[in-house]
JSON list of C-alpha atoms in Angstrom, two decimals:
[
{"chain": "A", "resi": 1, "resn": "MET", "atom": "CA", "xyz": [-11.17, 22.24, 1.00]},
{"chain": "A", "resi": 2, "resn": "SER", "atom": "CA", "xyz": [-14.71, 21.51, 2.19]},
{"chain": "A", "resi": 3, "resn": "THR", "atom": "CA", "xyz": [-17.80, 22.79, 0.47]},
{"chain": "A", "resi": 4, "resn": "PRO", "atom": "CA", "xyz": [-20.09, 24.84, 2.73]},
{"chain": "A", "resi": 5, "resn": "ILE", "atom": "CA", "xyz": [-23.70, 23.77, 3.06]},
{"chain": "A", "resi": 6, "resn": "GLN", "atom": "CA", "xyz": [-25.65, 26.44, 1.18]},
{"chain": "A", "resi": 7, "resn": "ALA", "atom": "CA", "xyz": [-29.25, 25.34, 1.70]},
{"chain": "A", "resi": 8, "resn": "VAL", "atom": "CA", "xyz": [-30.75, 22.24, 3.21]},
{"chain": "A", "resi": 9, "resn": "ASN", "atom": "CA", "xyz": [-34.42, 21.57, 3.88]},
{"chain": "A", "resi": 10, "resn": "VAL", "atom": "CA", "xyz": [-33.73, 20.00, 7.28]},
{"chain": "A", "resi": 11, "resn": "ARG", "atom": "CA", "xyz": [-34.53, 21.86, 10.48]},
{"chain": "A", "resi": 12, "resn": "ASN", "atom": "CA", "xyz": [-32.76, 19.52, 12.89]},
{"chain": "A", "resi": 13, "resn": "GLN", "atom": "CA", "xyz": [-29.04, 20.08, 12.39]},
{"chain": "A", "resi": 14, "resn": "PHE", "atom": "CA", "xyz": [-26.48, 19.13, 15.03]},
{"chain": "A", "resi": 15, "resn": "ARG", "atom": "CA", "xyz": [-22.83, 20.14, 14.73]},
{"chain": "A", "resi": 16, "resn": "GLY", "atom": "CA", "xyz": [-20.38, 17.71, 16.24]},
{"chain": "A", "resi": 17, "resn": "LYS", "atom": "CA", "xyz": [-17.31, 15.52, 15.89]},
{"chain": "A", "resi": 18, "resn": "ILE", "atom": "CA", "xyz": [-17.21, 11.93, 14.80]},
{"chain": "A", "resi": 19, "resn": "ARG", "atom": "CA", "xyz": [-16.57, 9.86, 17.92]},
{"chain": "A", "resi": 20, "resn": "GLU", "atom": "CA", "xyz": [-16.63, 6.36, 16.43]},
{"chain": "A", "resi": 21, "resn": "ILE", "atom": "CA", "xyz": [-16.99, 4.63, 13.07]},
{"chain": "A", "resi": 22, "resn": "ILE", "atom": "CA", "xyz": [-17.99, 0.97, 12.94]},
{"chain": "A", "resi": 23, "resn": "ARG", "atom": "CA", "xyz": [-17.28, -0.09, 9.37]},
{"chain": "A", "resi": 24, "resn": "GLY", "atom": "CA", "xyz": [-19.29, -2.80, 7.72]},
{"chain": "A", "resi": 25, "resn": "THR", "atom": "CA", "xyz": [-19.05, -4.32, 4.28]},
{"chain": "A", "resi": 26, "resn": "VAL", "atom": "CA", "xyz": [-22.07, -2.45, 2.94]},
{"chain": "A", "resi": 27, "resn": "VAL", "atom": "CA", "xyz": [-23.15, -0.04, 5.71]},
{"chain": "A", "resi": 28, "resn": "SER", "atom": "CA", "xyz": [-21.29, 1.66, 8.55]},
{"chain": "A", "resi": 29, "resn": "GLU", "atom": "CA", "xyz": [-22.41, 3.13, 11.88]},
{"chain": "A", "resi": 30, "resn": "ILE", "atom": "CA", "xyz": [-21.25, 6.66, 12.63]},
{"chain": "A", "resi": 31, "resn": "ASP", "atom": "CA", "xyz": [-21.45, 8.11, 16.17]},
{"chain": "A", "resi": 32, "resn": "VAL", "atom": "CA", "xyz": [-21.36, 11.91, 16.28]},
{"chain": "A", "resi": 33, "resn": "GLU", "atom": "CA", "xyz": [-20.79, 13.67, 19.60]},
{"chain": "A", "resi": 34, "resn": "THR", "atom": "CA", "xyz": [-22.86, 16.87, 19.78]},
{"chain": "A", "resi": 35, "resn": "SER", "atom": "CA", "xyz": [-23.52, 19.32, 22.59]},
{"chain": "A", "resi": 36, "resn": "PHE", "atom": "CA", "xyz": [-26.87, 17.53, 23.03]},
{"chain": "A", "resi": 37, "resn": "GLY", "atom": "CA", "xyz": [-25.40, 14.01, 23.20]},
{"chain": "A", "resi": 38, "resn": "ILE", "atom": "CA", "xyz": [-24.55, 11.27, 20.73]},
{"chain": "A", "resi": 39, "resn": "VAL", "atom": "CA", "xyz": [-26.31, 11.08, 17.36]},
{"chain": "A", "resi": 40, "resn": "THR", "atom": "CA", "xyz": [-25.89, 7.78, 15.51]},
{"chain": "A", "resi": 41, "resn": "SER", "atom": "CA", "xyz": [-26.26, 7.41, 11.76]},
{"chain": "A", "resi": 42, "resn": "VAL", "atom": "CA", "xyz": [-26.15, 4.34, 9.55]},
{"chain": "A", "resi": 43, "resn": "ILE", "atom": "CA", "xyz": [-24.84, 5.20, 6.08]},
{"chain": "A", "resi": 44, "resn": "THR", "atom": "CA", "xyz": [-23.27, 3.26, 3.25]},
{"chain": "A", "resi": 45, "resn": "THR", "atom": "CA", "xyz": [-19.61, 2.45, 3.63]},
{"chain": "A", "resi": 46, "resn": "ARG", "atom": "CA", "xyz": [-19.12, 3.92, 0.16]},
{"chain": "A", "resi": 47, "resn": "SER", "atom": "CA", "xyz": [-20.38, 7.27, 1.52]},
{"chain": "A", "resi": 48, "resn": "VAL", "atom": "CA", "xyz": [-17.96, 7.04, 4.46]},
{"chain": "A", "resi": 49, "resn": "ASP", "atom": "CA", "xyz": [-15.12, 6.68, 1.97]},
{"chain": "A", "resi": 50, "resn": "GLU", "atom": "CA", "xyz": [-16.37, 9.35, -0.46]},
{"chain": "A", "resi": 51, "resn": "LEU", "atom": "CA", "xyz": [-16.86, 11.87, 2.36]},
{"chain": "A", "resi": 52, "resn": "GLN", "atom": "CA", "xyz": [-13.47, 10.86, 3.81]},
{"chain": "A", "resi": 53, "resn": "LEU", "atom": "CA", "xyz": [-15.04, 10.54, 7.26]},
{"chain": "A", "resi": 54, "resn": "LYS", "atom": "CA", "xyz": [-12.62, 9.88, 10.11]},
{"chain": "A", "resi": 55, "resn": "VAL", "atom": "CA", "xyz": [-12.81, 9.88, 13.90]},
{"chain": "A", "resi": 56, "resn": "GLY", "atom": "CA", "xyz": [-12.41, 13.51, 14.99]},
{"chain": "A", "resi": 57, "resn": "SER", "atom": "CA", "xyz": [-13.86, 14.98, 11.77]},
{"chain": "A", "resi": 58, "resn": "ASP", "atom": "CA", "xyz": [-16.14, 17.99, 12.25]},
{"chain": "A", "resi": 59, "resn": "VAL", "atom": "CA", "xyz": [-19.54, 17.20, 10.73]},
{"chain": "A", "resi": 60, "resn": "VAL", "atom": "CA", "xyz": [-23.18, 18.24, 10.78]},
{"chain": "A", "resi": 61, "resn": "ALA", "atom": "CA", "xyz": [-25.75, 15.55, 11.54]},
{"chain": "A", "resi": 62, "resn": "LEU", "atom": "CA", "xyz": [-28.90, 16.31, 9.57]},
{"chain": "A", "resi": 63, "resn": "VAL", "atom": "CA", "xyz": [-32.01, 14.65, 11.01]},
{"chain": "A", "resi": 64, "resn": "LYS", "atom": "CA", "xyz": [-35.20, 14.47, 8.98]},
{"chain": "A", "resi": 65, "resn": "ALA", "atom": "CA", "xyz": [-37.92, 12.18, 10.23]},
{"chain": "A", "resi": 66, "resn": "THR", "atom": "CA", "xyz": [-41.43, 11.71, 8.94]},
{"chain": "A", "resi": 67, "resn": "GLU", "atom": "CA", "xyz": [-42.52, 10.10, 12.20]},
{"chain": "A", "resi": 68, "resn": "VAL", "atom": "CA", "xyz": [-41.34, 10.17, 15.79]},
{"chain": "A", "resi": 69, "resn": "SER", "atom": "CA", "xyz": [-43.01, 7.76, 18.21]},
{"chain": "A", "resi": 70, "resn": "ILE", "atom": "CA", "xyz": [-43.18, 8.26, 21.97]},
{"chain": "A", "resi": 71, "resn": "ALA", "atom": "CA", "xyz": [-43.94, 5.56, 24.53]},
{"chain": "A", "resi": 72, "resn": "THR", "atom": "CA", "xyz": [-44.44, 5.81, 28.28]},
{"chain": "A", "resi": 73, "resn": "LEU", "atom": "CA", "xyz": [-42.14, 3.99, 30.68]}
]
């Protein structure tokens, strides 16, 4: 049974499914497929295990950035 998210101070939330998990010894890379594209997160491998994340799991990617840089091409 999953616990619903009650309140989070993050405006950028993207629902999606885990597409790929690249496990590392300390940190792992998680690719989440959303309706807007792929969102990639790097989290501790311990968190991957504690959250029982698996390819195909439904998740919410929460994005909170203090700075976003833009460059011209």
